[in-house]
mmCIF file with all atom_site columns, C-alpha atoms in Angstrom:
data_model
loop_
_atom_site.group_PDB
_atom_site.id
_atom_site.type_symbol
_atom_site.label_atom_id
_atom_site.label_alt_id
_atom_site.label_comp_id
_atom_site.label_asym_id
_atom_site.label_entity_id
_atom_site.label_seq_id
_atom_site.pdbx_PDB_ins_code
_atom_site.Cartn_x
_atom_site.Cartn_y
_atom_site.Cartn_z
_atom_site.occupancy
_atom_site.B_iso_or_equiv
_atom_site.pdbx_formal_charge
_atom_site.auth_seq_id
_atom_site.auth_comp_id
_atom_site.auth_asym_id
_atom_site.auth_atom_id
_atom_site.pdbx_PDB_model_num
ATOM 1   C CA . GLY A 1 1   ? 0.006   -0.339 0.003   1.00 30.00 ? 1   GLY A CA 1
ATOM 2   C CA . GLU A 1 2   ? 1.275   3.891  -0.107  1.00 37.00 ? 2   GLU A CA 1
ATOM 3   C CA . SER A 1 3   ? 3.295   4.718  2.786   1.00 46.00 ? 3   SER A CA 1
ATOM 4   C CA . VAL A 1 4   ? 5.582   7.290  3.353   1.00 54.00 ? 4   VAL A CA 1
ATOM 5   C CA . GLY A 1 5   ? 8.004   6.548  6.792   1.00 51.00 ? 5   GLY A CA 1
ATOM 6   C CA . LEU A 1 6   ? 10.708  8.055  8.458   1.00 43.00 ? 6   LEU A CA 1
ATOM 7   C CA . HIS A 1 7   ? 13.755  5.919  9.473   1.00 46.00 ? 7   HIS A CA 1
ATOM 8   C CA . LEU A 1 8   ? 14.798  7.707  12.356  1.00 47.00 ? 8   LEU A CA 1
ATOM 9   C CA . PRO A 1 9   ? 12.131  9.360  14.783  1.00 81.00 ? 9   PRO A CA 1
ATOM 10  C CA . THR A 1 10  ? 14.767  11.732 16.929  1.00 90.00 ? 10  THR A CA 1
ATOM 11  C CA . LEU A 1 11  ? 17.806  13.553 15.595  1.00 93.00 ? 11  LEU A CA 1
ATOM 12  C CA . SER A 1 12  ? 20.201  15.037 17.922  1.00 95.00 ? 12  SER A CA 1
ATOM 13  C CA . VAL A 1 13  ? 22.746  17.391 16.101  1.00 96.00 ? 13  VAL A CA 1
ATOM 14  C CA . GLN A 1 14  ? 25.344  19.956 17.540  1.00 96.00 ? 14  GLN A CA 1
ATOM 15  C CA . GLU A 1 15  ? 24.773  23.164 16.461  1.00 97.00 ? 15  GLU A CA 1
ATOM 16  C CA . GLY A 1 16  ? 27.335  23.990 13.442  1.00 96.00 ? 16  GLY A CA 1
ATOM 17  C CA . ASP A 1 17  ? 26.959  20.335 12.193  1.00 97.00 ? 17  ASP A CA 1
ATOM 18  C CA . ASN A 1 18  ? 25.381  19.245 9.339   1.00 97.00 ? 18  ASN A CA 1
ATOM 19  C CA . SER A 1 19  ? 22.019  17.015 9.909   1.00 97.00 ? 19  SER A CA 1
ATOM 20  C CA . ILE A 1 20  ? 20.359  14.643 7.480   1.00 96.00 ? 20  ILE A CA 1
ATOM 21  C CA . ILE A 1 21  ? 17.022  13.337 7.727   1.00 95.00 ? 21  ILE A CA 1
ATOM 22  C CA . ASN A 1 22  ? 15.707  10.856 5.797   1.00 93.00 ? 22  ASN A CA 1
ATOM 23  C CA . CYS A 1 23  ? 12.747  9.229  4.495   1.00 92.00 ? 23  CYS A CA 1
ATOM 24  C CA . ALA A 1 24  ? 11.196  6.042  2.611   1.00 91.00 ? 24  ALA A CA 1
ATOM 25  C CA . TYR A 1 25  ? 8.341   6.130  0.339   1.00 90.00 ? 25  TYR A CA 1
ATOM 26  C CA . SER A 1 26  ? 6.760   2.779  -1.227  1.00 86.00 ? 26  SER A CA 1
ATOM 27  C CA . ASN A 1 27  ? 4.262   4.145  -3.760  1.00 88.00 ? 27  ASN A CA 1
ATOM 28  C CA . SER A 1 28  ? 6.531   3.576  -7.006  1.00 88.00 ? 28  SER A CA 1
ATOM 29  C CA . ALA A 1 29  ? 4.172   5.910  -9.069  1.00 88.00 ? 29  ALA A CA 1
ATOM 30  C CA . SER A 1 30  ? 4.883   8.834  -6.887  1.00 91.00 ? 30  SER A CA 1
ATOM 31  C CA . ASP A 1 31  ? 6.246   11.578 -8.838  1.00 91.00 ? 31  ASP A CA 1
ATOM 32  C CA . TYR A 1 32  ? 6.275   15.122 -6.328  1.00 93.00 ? 32  TYR A CA 1
ATOM 33  C CA . PHE A 1 33  ? 8.074   14.797 -2.870  1.00 95.00 ? 33  PHE A CA 1
ATOM 34  C CA . ILE A 1 34  ? 8.042   17.808 -0.558  1.00 95.00 ? 34  ILE A CA 1
ATOM 35  C CA . TRP A 1 35  ? 9.534   18.429 2.705   1.00 96.00 ? 35  TRP A CA 1
ATOM 36  C CA . TYR A 1 36  ? 7.950   20.393 5.531   1.00 96.00 ? 36  TYR A CA 1
ATOM 37  C CA . LYS A 1 37  ? 9.187   21.942 8.840   1.00 96.00 ? 37  LYS A CA 1
ATOM 38  C CA . GLN A 1 38  ? 6.667   22.162 11.580  1.00 94.00 ? 38  GLN A CA 1
ATOM 39  C CA . GLU A 1 39  ? 7.732   23.862 14.790  1.00 93.00 ? 39  GLU A CA 1
ATOM 40  C CA . SER A 1 40  ? 5.935   23.861 18.080  1.00 88.00 ? 40  SER A CA 1
ATOM 41  C CA . GLY A 1 41  ? 2.655   25.584 18.132  1.00 85.00 ? 41  GLY A CA 1
ATOM 42  C CA . LYS A 1 42  ? 2.747   26.340 14.016  1.00 90.00 ? 42  LYS A CA 1
ATOM 43  C CA . GLY A 1 43  ? 1.520   24.308 11.209  1.00 93.00 ? 43  GLY A CA 1
ATOM 44  C CA . PRO A 1 44  ? 4.036   22.264 8.929   1.00 95.00 ? 44  PRO A CA 1
ATOM 45  C CA . GLN A 1 45  ? 5.589   25.044 6.673   1.00 95.00 ? 45  GLN A CA 1
ATOM 46  C CA . PHE A 1 46  ? 6.689   24.145 3.070   1.00 95.00 ? 46  PHE A CA 1
ATOM 47  C CA . ILE A 1 47  ? 10.634  23.667 2.627   1.00 96.00 ? 47  ILE A CA 1
ATOM 48  C CA . ILE A 1 48  ? 11.907  22.172 -0.281  1.00 97.00 ? 48  ILE A CA 1
ATOM 49  C CA . ASP A 1 49  ? 10.141  19.791 -3.131  1.00 96.00 ? 49  ASP A CA 1
ATOM 50  C CA . ILE A 1 50  ? 11.390  17.804 -5.974  1.00 96.00 ? 50  ILE A CA 1
ATOM 51  C CA . ARG A 1 51  ? 9.581   15.965 -9.158  1.00 95.00 ? 51  ARG A CA 1
ATOM 52  C CA . SER A 1 52  ? 11.078  12.373 -9.867  1.00 94.00 ? 52  SER A CA 1
ATOM 53  C CA . ASN A 1 53  ? 12.331  13.930 -12.955 1.00 95.00 ? 53  ASN A CA 1
ATOM 54  C CA . MET A 1 54  ? 15.294  15.381 -10.592 1.00 96.00 ? 54  MET A CA 1
ATOM 55  C CA . ASP A 1 55  ? 17.445  13.762 -8.265  1.00 96.00 ? 55  ASP A CA 1
ATOM 56  C CA . LYS A 1 56  ? 18.719  16.616 -6.155  1.00 98.00 ? 56  LYS A CA 1
ATOM 57  C CA . ARG A 1 57  ? 17.724  19.959 -5.374  1.00 98.00 ? 57  ARG A CA 1
ATOM 58  C CA . GLN A 1 58  ? 19.240  22.816 -3.358  1.00 97.00 ? 58  GLN A CA 1
ATOM 59  C CA . GLY A 1 59  ? 17.487  25.682 -1.456  1.00 94.00 ? 59  GLY A CA 1
ATOM 60  C CA . GLN A 1 60  ? 19.110  27.850 0.987   1.00 92.00 ? 60  GLN A CA 1
ATOM 61  C CA . ARG A 1 61  ? 21.355  25.782 3.317   1.00 96.00 ? 61  ARG A CA 1
ATOM 62  C CA . VAL A 1 62  ? 18.697  22.490 2.391   1.00 98.00 ? 62  VAL A CA 1
ATOM 63  C CA . THR A 1 63  ? 19.341  20.099 -0.201  1.00 98.00 ? 63  THR A CA 1
ATOM 64  C CA . VAL A 1 64  ? 16.743  17.260 -1.149  1.00 98.00 ? 64  VAL A CA 1
ATOM 65  C CA . LEU A 1 65  ? 18.129  14.437 -2.532  1.00 98.00 ? 65  LEU A CA 1
ATOM 66  C CA . LEU A 1 66  ? 15.684  11.671 -4.152  1.00 97.00 ? 66  LEU A CA 1
ATOM 67  C CA . ASN A 1 67  ? 17.001  7.996  -5.036  1.00 96.00 ? 67  ASN A CA 1
ATOM 68  C CA . LYS A 1 68  ? 14.221  6.719  -6.812  1.00 93.00 ? 68  LYS A CA 1
ATOM 69  C CA . THR A 1 69  ? 15.644  3.350  -7.009  1.00 94.00 ? 69  THR A CA 1
ATOM 70  C CA . VAL A 1 70  ? 15.583  2.377  -3.695  1.00 94.00 ? 70  VAL A CA 1
ATOM 71  C CA . LYS A 1 71  ? 12.585  4.684  -2.729  1.00 93.00 ? 71  LYS A CA 1
ATOM 72  C CA . HIS A 1 72  ? 14.685  7.399  -0.671  1.00 94.00 ? 72  HIS A CA 1
ATOM 73  C CA . LEU A 1 73  ? 14.423  10.830 0.388   1.00 95.00 ? 73  LEU A CA 1
ATOM 74  C CA . SER A 1 74  ? 16.417  12.659 2.201   1.00 97.00 ? 74  SER A CA 1
ATOM 75  C CA . LEU A 1 75  ? 16.902  16.221 3.286   1.00 97.00 ? 75  LEU A CA 1
ATOM 76  C CA . GLN A 1 76  ? 19.996  17.889 4.349   1.00 98.00 ? 76  GLN A CA 1
ATOM 77  C CA . ILE A 1 77  ? 20.436  20.803 6.316   1.00 98.00 ? 77  ILE A CA 1
ATOM 78  C CA . ALA A 1 78  ? 23.580  22.395 6.219   1.00 97.00 ? 78  ALA A CA 1
ATOM 79  C CA . ALA A 1 79  ? 24.933  24.576 9.287   1.00 97.00 ? 79  ALA A CA 1
ATOM 80  C CA . THR A 1 80  ? 22.259  23.338 11.213  1.00 97.00 ? 80  THR A CA 1
ATOM 81  C CA . GLN A 1 81  ? 21.411  26.427 13.745  1.00 96.00 ? 81  GLN A CA 1
ATOM 82  C CA . PRO A 1 82  ? 18.992  26.252 16.832  1.00 96.00 ? 82  PRO A CA 1
ATOM 83  C CA . GLY A 1 83  ? 16.167  27.524 14.575  1.00 95.00 ? 83  GLY A CA 1
ATOM 84  C CA . ASP A 1 84  ? 15.956  24.511 12.399  1.00 97.00 ? 84  ASP A CA 1
ATOM 85  C CA . SER A 1 85  ? 14.795  22.609 15.653  1.00 96.00 ? 85  SER A CA 1
ATOM 86  C CA . ALA A 1 86  ? 11.384  21.421 14.505  1.00 95.00 ? 86  ALA A CA 1
ATOM 87  C CA . VAL A 1 87  ? 9.767   18.323 13.299  1.00 94.00 ? 87  VAL A CA 1
ATOM 88  C CA . TYR A 1 88  ? 10.574  17.489 9.801   1.00 95.00 ? 88  TYR A CA 1
ATOM 89  C CA . PHE A 1 89  ? 7.767   15.949 7.696   1.00 91.00 ? 89  PHE A CA 1
ATOM 90  C CA . CYS A 1 90  ? 8.415   14.147 4.115   1.00 94.00 ? 90  CYS A CA 1
ATOM 91  C CA . ALA A 1 91  ? 5.379   13.666 1.741   1.00 93.00 ? 91  ALA A CA 1
ATOM 92  C CA . ASP A 1 92  ? 4.723   12.436 -1.497  1.00 92.00 ? 92  ASP A CA 1
ATOM 93  C CA . VAL A 1 93  ? 2.372   12.282 -4.207  1.00 89.00 ? 93  VAL A CA 1
ATOM 94  C CA . GLY A 1 94  ? 1.754   10.390 -7.179  1.00 77.00 ? 94  GLY A CA 1
ATOM 95  C CA . GLY A 1 95  ? -0.740  7.803  -8.676  1.00 69.00 ? 95  GLY A CA 1
ATOM 96  C CA . ALA A 1 96  ? -4.207  8.830  -9.216  1.00 68.00 ? 96  ALA A CA 1
ATOM 97  C CA . THR A 1 97  ? -5.637  10.432 -6.050  1.00 69.00 ? 97  THR A CA 1
ATOM 98  C CA . ASN A 1 98  ? -3.278  13.431 -6.007  1.00 76.00 ? 98  ASN A CA 1
ATOM 99  C CA . LYS A 1 99  ? -2.873  13.041 -2.176  1.00 82.00 ? 99  LYS A CA 1
ATOM 100 C CA . LEU A 1 100 ? -0.183  14.306 -0.187  1.00 86.00 ? 100 LEU A CA 1
ATOM 101 C CA . ILE A 1 101 ? 1.114   10.975 2.204   1.00 86.00 ? 101 ILE A CA 1
ATOM 102 C CA . PHE A 1 102 ? 2.809   12.142 4.995   1.00 86.00 ? 102 PHE A CA 1
ATOM 103 C CA . GLY A 1 103 ? 5.200   10.368 7.439   1.00 79.00 ? 103 GLY A CA 1
ATOM 104 C CA . THR A 1 104 ? 5.528   10.580 11.250  1.00 77.00 ? 104 THR A CA 1
ATOM 105 C CA . GLY A 1 105 ? 7.685   12.969 11.214  1.00 88.00 ? 105 GLY A CA 1
ATOM 106 C CA . THR A 1 106 ? 11.552  13.324 12.705  1.00 92.00 ? 106 THR A CA 1
ATOM 107 C CA . LEU A 1 107 ? 12.303  15.619 15.113  1.00 93.00 ? 107 LEU A CA 1
ATOM 108 C CA . LEU A 1 108 ? 15.246  17.143 15.197  1.00 96.00 ? 108 LEU A CA 1
ATOM 109 C CA . ALA A 1 109 ? 17.052  18.706 18.252  1.00 95.00 ? 109 ALA A CA 1
ATOM 110 C CA . VAL A 1 110 ? 19.711  21.333 17.783  1.00 96.00 ? 110 VAL A CA 1
ATOM 111 C CA . GLN A 1 111 ? 21.930  21.139 20.502  1.00 92.00 ? 111 GLN A CA 1
ATOM 112 C CA . PRO A 1 112 ? 24.088  24.614 21.209  1.00 88.00 ? 112 PRO A CA 1
ATOM 113 C CA . GLU B 2 1   ? 2.912   33.496 7.532   1.00 67.00 ? 1   GLU B CA 1
ATOM 114 C CA . THR B 2 2   ? 1.847   31.396 4.815   1.00 74.00 ? 2   THR B CA 1
ATOM 115 C CA . GLY B 2 3   ? -1.178  33.056 3.502   1.00 94.00 ? 3   GLY B CA 1
ATOM 116 C CA . VAL B 2 4   ? -3.699  30.720 5.604   1.00 97.00 ? 4   VAL B CA 1
ATOM 117 C CA . THR B 2 5   ? -5.337  31.465 8.308   1.00 97.00 ? 5   THR B CA 1
ATOM 118 C CA . GLN B 2 6   ? -7.335  29.267 10.766  1.00 98.00 ? 6   GLN B CA 1
ATOM 119 C CA . THR B 2 7   ? -9.635  30.970 13.828  1.00 97.00 ? 7   THR B CA 1
ATOM 120 C CA . PRO B 2 8   ? -9.718  30.122 16.577  1.00 97.00 ? 8   PRO B CA 1
ATOM 121 C CA . ARG B 2 9   ? -6.358  29.264 17.478  1.00 96.00 ? 9   ARG B CA 1
ATOM 122 C CA . HIS B 2 10  ? -7.417  27.257 20.650  1.00 97.00 ? 10  HIS B CA 1
ATOM 123 C CA . LEU B 2 11  ? -11.040 25.910 21.796  1.00 96.00 ? 11  LEU B CA 1
ATOM 124 C CA . VAL B 2 12  ? -11.880 24.310 24.501  1.00 96.00 ? 12  VAL B CA 1
ATOM 125 C CA . MET B 2 13  ? -15.497 22.474 24.432  1.00 93.00 ? 13  MET B CA 1
ATOM 126 C CA . GLY B 2 14  ? -18.263 19.769 26.172  1.00 91.00 ? 14  GLY B CA 1
ATOM 127 C CA . MET B 2 15  ? -19.313 17.293 23.942  1.00 89.00 ? 15  MET B CA 1
ATOM 128 C CA . THR B 2 16  ? -22.702 18.916 23.879  1.00 88.00 ? 16  THR B CA 1
ATOM 129 C CA . ASN B 2 17  ? -21.459 21.971 22.537  1.00 89.00 ? 17  ASN B CA 1
ATOM 130 C CA . LYS B 2 18  ? -21.178 23.050 18.752  1.00 94.00 ? 18  LYS B CA 1
ATOM 131 C CA . LYS B 2 19  ? -18.506 25.095 17.709  1.00 95.00 ? 19  LYS B CA 1
ATOM 132 C CA . SER B 2 20  ? -16.953 25.685 13.829  1.00 97.00 ? 20  SER B CA 1
ATOM 133 C CA . LEU B 2 21  ? -13.422 26.248 13.144  1.00 98.00 ? 21  LEU B CA 1
ATOM 134 C CA . LYS B 2 22  ? -12.507 29.073 10.633  1.00 98.00 ? 22  LYS B CA 1
ATOM 135 C CA . CYS B 2 23  ? -9.900  28.876 7.951   1.00 98.00 ? 23  CYS B CA 1
ATOM 136 C CA . GLU B 2 24  ? -8.950  31.222 5.153   1.00 98.00 ? 24  GLU B CA 1
ATOM 137 C CA . GLN B 2 25  ? -6.535  31.408 2.668   1.00 97.00 ? 25  GLN B CA 1
ATOM 138 C CA . HIS B 2 26  ? -5.550  34.561 1.027   1.00 95.00 ? 26  HIS B CA 1
ATOM 139 C CA . LEU B 2 27  ? -3.205  32.768 -2.054  1.00 96.00 ? 27  LEU B CA 1
ATOM 140 C CA . GLY B 2 28  ? -5.578  32.495 -5.024  1.00 96.00 ? 28  GLY B CA 1
ATOM 141 C CA . HIS B 2 29  ? -5.590  28.966 -4.469  1.00 96.00 ? 29  HIS B CA 1
ATOM 142 C CA . ASN B 2 30  ? -8.471  26.491 -5.701  1.00 95.00 ? 30  ASN B CA 1
ATOM 143 C CA . ALA B 2 31  ? -8.203  23.364 -3.587  1.00 95.00 ? 31  ALA B CA 1
ATOM 144 C CA . MET B 2 32  ? -8.504  23.579 0.221   1.00 96.00 ? 32  MET B CA 1
ATOM 145 C CA . TYR B 2 33  ? -7.903  20.484 2.881   1.00 95.00 ? 33  TYR B CA 1
ATOM 146 C CA . TRP B 2 34  ? -8.726  19.821 6.591   1.00 96.00 ? 34  TRP B CA 1
ATOM 147 C CA . TYR B 2 35  ? -7.020  17.612 8.294   1.00 95.00 ? 35  TYR B CA 1
ATOM 148 C CA . LYS B 2 36  ? -6.506  16.509 11.812  1.00 95.00 ? 36  LYS B CA 1
ATOM 149 C CA . GLN B 2 37  ? -2.884  16.442 13.742  1.00 93.00 ? 37  GLN B CA 1
ATOM 150 C CA . SER B 2 38  ? -2.791  13.747 16.807  1.00 88.00 ? 38  SER B CA 1
ATOM 151 C CA . ALA B 2 39  ? 0.510   13.113 19.059  1.00 80.00 ? 39  ALA B CA 1
ATOM 152 C CA . LYS B 2 40  ? 2.741   10.478 17.676  1.00 68.00 ? 40  LYS B CA 1
ATOM 153 C CA . LYS B 2 41  ? 0.840   10.030 14.481  1.00 77.00 ? 41  LYS B CA 1
ATOM 154 C CA . PRO B 2 42  ? 1.025   11.159 10.794  1.00 80.00 ? 42  PRO B CA 1
ATOM 155 C CA . LEU B 2 43  ? -1.318  13.841 9.590   1.00 88.00 ? 43  LEU B CA 1
ATOM 156 C CA . GLU B 2 44  ? -4.926  12.617 8.865   1.00 90.00 ? 44  GLU B CA 1
ATOM 157 C CA . LEU B 2 45  ? -6.617  13.671 5.663   1.00 91.00 ? 45  LEU B CA 1
ATOM 158 C CA . MET B 2 46  ? -9.794  14.568 6.758   1.00 94.00 ? 46  MET B CA 1
ATOM 159 C CA . PHE B 2 47  ? -11.752 16.289 3.622   1.00 94.00 ? 47  PHE B CA 1
ATOM 160 C CA . VAL B 2 48  ? -10.813 18.051 0.368   1.00 93.00 ? 48  VAL B CA 1
ATOM 161 C CA . TYR B 2 49  ? -12.318 20.778 -1.366  1.00 94.00 ? 49  TYR B CA 1
ATOM 162 C CA . SER B 2 50  ? -11.584 21.665 -5.166  1.00 90.00 ? 50  SER B CA 1
ATOM 163 C CA . LEU B 2 51  ? -13.131 24.929 -6.743  1.00 86.00 ? 51  LEU B CA 1
ATOM 164 C CA . GLU B 2 52  ? -15.436 24.376 -3.842  1.00 83.00 ? 52  GLU B CA 1
ATOM 165 C CA . GLU B 2 53  ? -16.679 21.060 -4.335  1.00 85.00 ? 53  GLU B CA 1
ATOM 166 C CA . ARG B 2 54  ? -16.132 18.431 -1.640  1.00 85.00 ? 54  ARG B CA 1
ATOM 167 C CA . VAL B 2 55  ? -13.878 15.837 -3.626  1.00 83.00 ? 55  VAL B CA 1
ATOM 168 C CA . GLU B 2 56  ? -12.916 13.594 -0.818  1.00 76.00 ? 56  GLU B CA 1
ATOM 169 C CA . ASN B 2 57  ? -14.395 12.851 2.554   1.00 75.00 ? 57  ASN B CA 1
ATOM 170 C CA . ASN B 2 58  ? -11.917 10.064 4.438   1.00 75.00 ? 58  ASN B CA 1
ATOM 171 C CA . SER B 2 59  ? -14.393 8.105  6.674   1.00 85.00 ? 59  SER B CA 1
ATOM 172 C CA . VAL B 2 60  ? -14.806 10.895 8.869   1.00 93.00 ? 60  VAL B CA 1
ATOM 173 C CA . PRO B 2 61  ? -17.669 10.721 11.780  1.00 93.00 ? 61  PRO B CA 1
ATOM 174 C CA . SER B 2 62  ? -20.570 12.974 11.025  1.00 93.00 ? 62  SER B CA 1
ATOM 175 C CA . ARG B 2 63  ? -20.322 15.172 13.969  1.00 95.00 ? 63  ARG B CA 1
ATOM 176 C CA . PHE B 2 64  ? -17.698 16.831 11.640  1.00 96.00 ? 64  PHE B CA 1
ATOM 177 C CA . SER B 2 65  ? -18.932 18.779 9.016   1.00 95.00 ? 65  SER B CA 1
ATOM 178 C CA . PRO B 2 66  ? -17.099 20.804 6.398   1.00 96.00 ? 66  PRO B CA 1
ATOM 179 C CA . GLU B 2 67  ? -18.564 23.730 4.628   1.00 96.00 ? 67  GLU B CA 1
ATOM 180 C CA . CYS B 2 68  ? -17.071 25.443 1.526   1.00 95.00 ? 68  CYS B CA 1
ATOM 181 C CA . PRO B 2 69  ? -19.001 28.696 0.826   1.00 94.00 ? 69  PRO B CA 1
ATOM 182 C CA . ASN B 2 70  ? -16.152 30.268 -1.772  1.00 93.00 ? 70  ASN B CA 1
ATOM 183 C CA . SER B 2 71  ? -12.855 29.573 -2.806  1.00 91.00 ? 71  SER B CA 1
ATOM 184 C CA . SER B 2 72  ? -11.387 31.420 0.047   1.00 95.00 ? 72  SER B CA 1
ATOM 185 C CA . HIS B 2 73  ? -13.138 29.978 2.854   1.00 97.00 ? 73  HIS B CA 1
ATOM 186 C CA . LEU B 2 74  ? -13.638 26.667 4.531   1.00 97.00 ? 74  LEU B CA 1
ATOM 187 C CA . PHE B 2 75  ? -15.034 26.075 7.973   1.00 98.00 ? 75  PHE B CA 1
ATOM 188 C CA . LEU B 2 76  ? -15.568 22.747 10.056  1.00 98.00 ? 76  LEU B CA 1
ATOM 189 C CA . HIS B 2 77  ? -18.724 22.832 12.251  1.00 97.00 ? 77  HIS B CA 1
ATOM 190 C CA . LEU B 2 78  ? -18.196 20.475 15.218  1.00 96.00 ? 78  LEU B CA 1
ATOM 191 C CA . HIS B 2 79  ? -21.092 19.103 17.037  1.00 94.00 ? 79  HIS B CA 1
ATOM 192 C CA . THR B 2 80  ? -21.403 15.791 19.896  1.00 94.00 ? 80  THR B CA 1
ATOM 193 C CA . LEU B 2 81  ? -17.421 15.498 19.975  1.00 94.00 ? 81  LEU B CA 1
ATOM 194 C CA . GLN B 2 82  ? -15.634 12.617 21.448  1.00 94.00 ? 82  GLN B CA 1
ATOM 195 C CA . PRO B 2 83  ? -12.163 13.426 23.486  1.00 94.00 ? 83  PRO B CA 1
ATOM 196 C CA . GLU B 2 84  ? -10.767 11.703 21.543  1.00 93.00 ? 84  GLU B CA 1
ATOM 197 C CA . ASP B 2 85  ? -11.285 13.897 19.472  1.00 95.00 ? 85  ASP B CA 1
ATOM 198 C CA . SER B 2 86  ? -8.821  16.177 20.871  1.00 96.00 ? 86  SER B CA 1
ATOM 199 C CA . ALA B 2 87  ? -5.904  17.602 18.398  1.00 95.00 ? 87  ALA B CA 1
ATOM 200 C CA . LEU B 2 88  ? -4.683  20.331 16.204  1.00 96.00 ? 88  LEU B CA 1
ATOM 201 C CA . TYR B 2 89  ? -7.123  20.752 13.598  1.00 98.00 ? 89  TYR B CA 1
ATOM 202 C CA . LEU B 2 90  ? -5.096  22.027 10.324  1.00 97.00 ? 90  LEU B CA 1
ATOM 203 C CA . CYS B 2 91  ? -6.083  23.656 7.344   1.00 98.00 ? 91  CYS B CA 1
ATOM 204 C CA . ALA B 2 92  ? -4.439  23.841 4.118   1.00 97.00 ? 92  ALA B CA 1
ATOM 205 C CA . SER B 2 93  ? -4.611  25.316 0.449   1.00 96.00 ? 93  SER B CA 1
ATOM 206 C CA . SER B 2 94  ? -3.090  24.309 -2.528  1.00 95.00 ? 94  SER B CA 1
ATOM 207 C CA . GLN B 2 95  ? -3.066  26.079 -6.273  1.00 95.00 ? 95  GLN B CA 1
ATOM 208 C CA . VAL B 2 96  ? -4.843  22.810 -7.896  1.00 90.00 ? 96  VAL B CA 1
ATOM 209 C CA . GLN B 2 97  ? -4.983  19.425 -6.164  1.00 87.00 ? 97  GLN B CA 1
ATOM 210 C CA . GLY B 2 98  ? -1.719  17.368 -5.723  1.00 85.00 ? 98  GLY B CA 1
ATOM 211 C CA . GLU B 2 99  ? 0.263   20.524 -5.754  1.00 88.00 ? 99  GLU B CA 1
ATOM 212 C CA . THR B 2 100 ? 2.499   22.243 -2.794  1.00 91.00 ? 100 THR B CA 1
ATOM 213 C CA . GLN B 2 101 ? -0.310  22.595 -0.031  1.00 94.00 ? 101 GLN B CA 1
ATOM 214 C CA . TYR B 2 102 ? 0.183   25.521 2.556   1.00 95.00 ? 102 TYR B CA 1
ATOM 215 C CA . PHE B 2 103 ? -0.640  25.079 5.685   1.00 96.00 ? 103 PHE B CA 1
ATOM 216 C CA . GLY B 2 104 ? -2.660  27.455 8.508   1.00 97.00 ? 104 GLY B CA 1
ATOM 217 C CA . PRO B 2 105 ? -1.323  27.277 12.416  1.00 96.00 ? 105 PRO B CA 1
ATOM 218 C CA . GLY B 2 106 ? -4.290  25.076 13.526  1.00 97.00 ? 106 GLY B CA 1
ATOM 219 C CA . THR B 2 107 ? -6.514  25.125 15.855  1.00 97.00 ? 107 THR B CA 1
ATOM 220 C CA . ARG B 2 108 ? -6.041  23.378 19.312  1.00 96.00 ? 108 ARG B CA 1
ATOM 221 C CA . LEU B 2 109 ? -8.965  21.916 20.048  1.00 96.00 ? 109 LEU B CA 1
ATOM 222 C CA . LEU B 2 110 ? -9.598  19.841 23.332  1.00 96.00 ? 110 LEU B CA 1
ATOM 223 C CA . VAL B 2 111 ? -12.797 18.298 23.955  1.00 95.00 ? 111 VAL B CA 1
ATOM 224 C CA . LEU B 2 112 ? -13.709 17.621 27.982  1.00 93.00 ? 112 LEU B CA 1
#
């Protein structure tokens, strides 16, 4: 069935280090992937997206990598800052439903 | 700010009360969504509206009743809720179904 899941529920990093958050998806028809960030008390905020015709996309301090062969998605955050502390969700869209399927999220904790 | 607003931000209600959640988007989008977010669970899609027509109802109990009077506004009418309905209710919008969704801050609901 369709599902999007995250390997690590909690990731703790030191300020200034790079962070990598991973995500696995199961729907081979998925063609669009999105990363969201959710801070405490707020709704999910769009970070970056990638379509299946690409394997890498860069934003400001963030990079998303897509490996369609193993159905794996990752979010890399460079020089992690305390303000990056949040729950990060991946979501995929694909097939006939056009629904976003979300995982449970990974909590990123940045240690000063 | 994402351009999606929700009111109220917090709501406490008894099981016999009737209340409504309001969502407004200022992005000119054509699709709007209601999600339920409970602790340690993935986001649960409740309802989808596209061009003011309900296109999806994910087996949501009838005590939740959505209304979309125009493309900018979405309501969720609540009546005779149960304590297990306590959660964060998120509204989102997208240009069309299947595209990036932008979320509001949510309404934190507590049912006593």
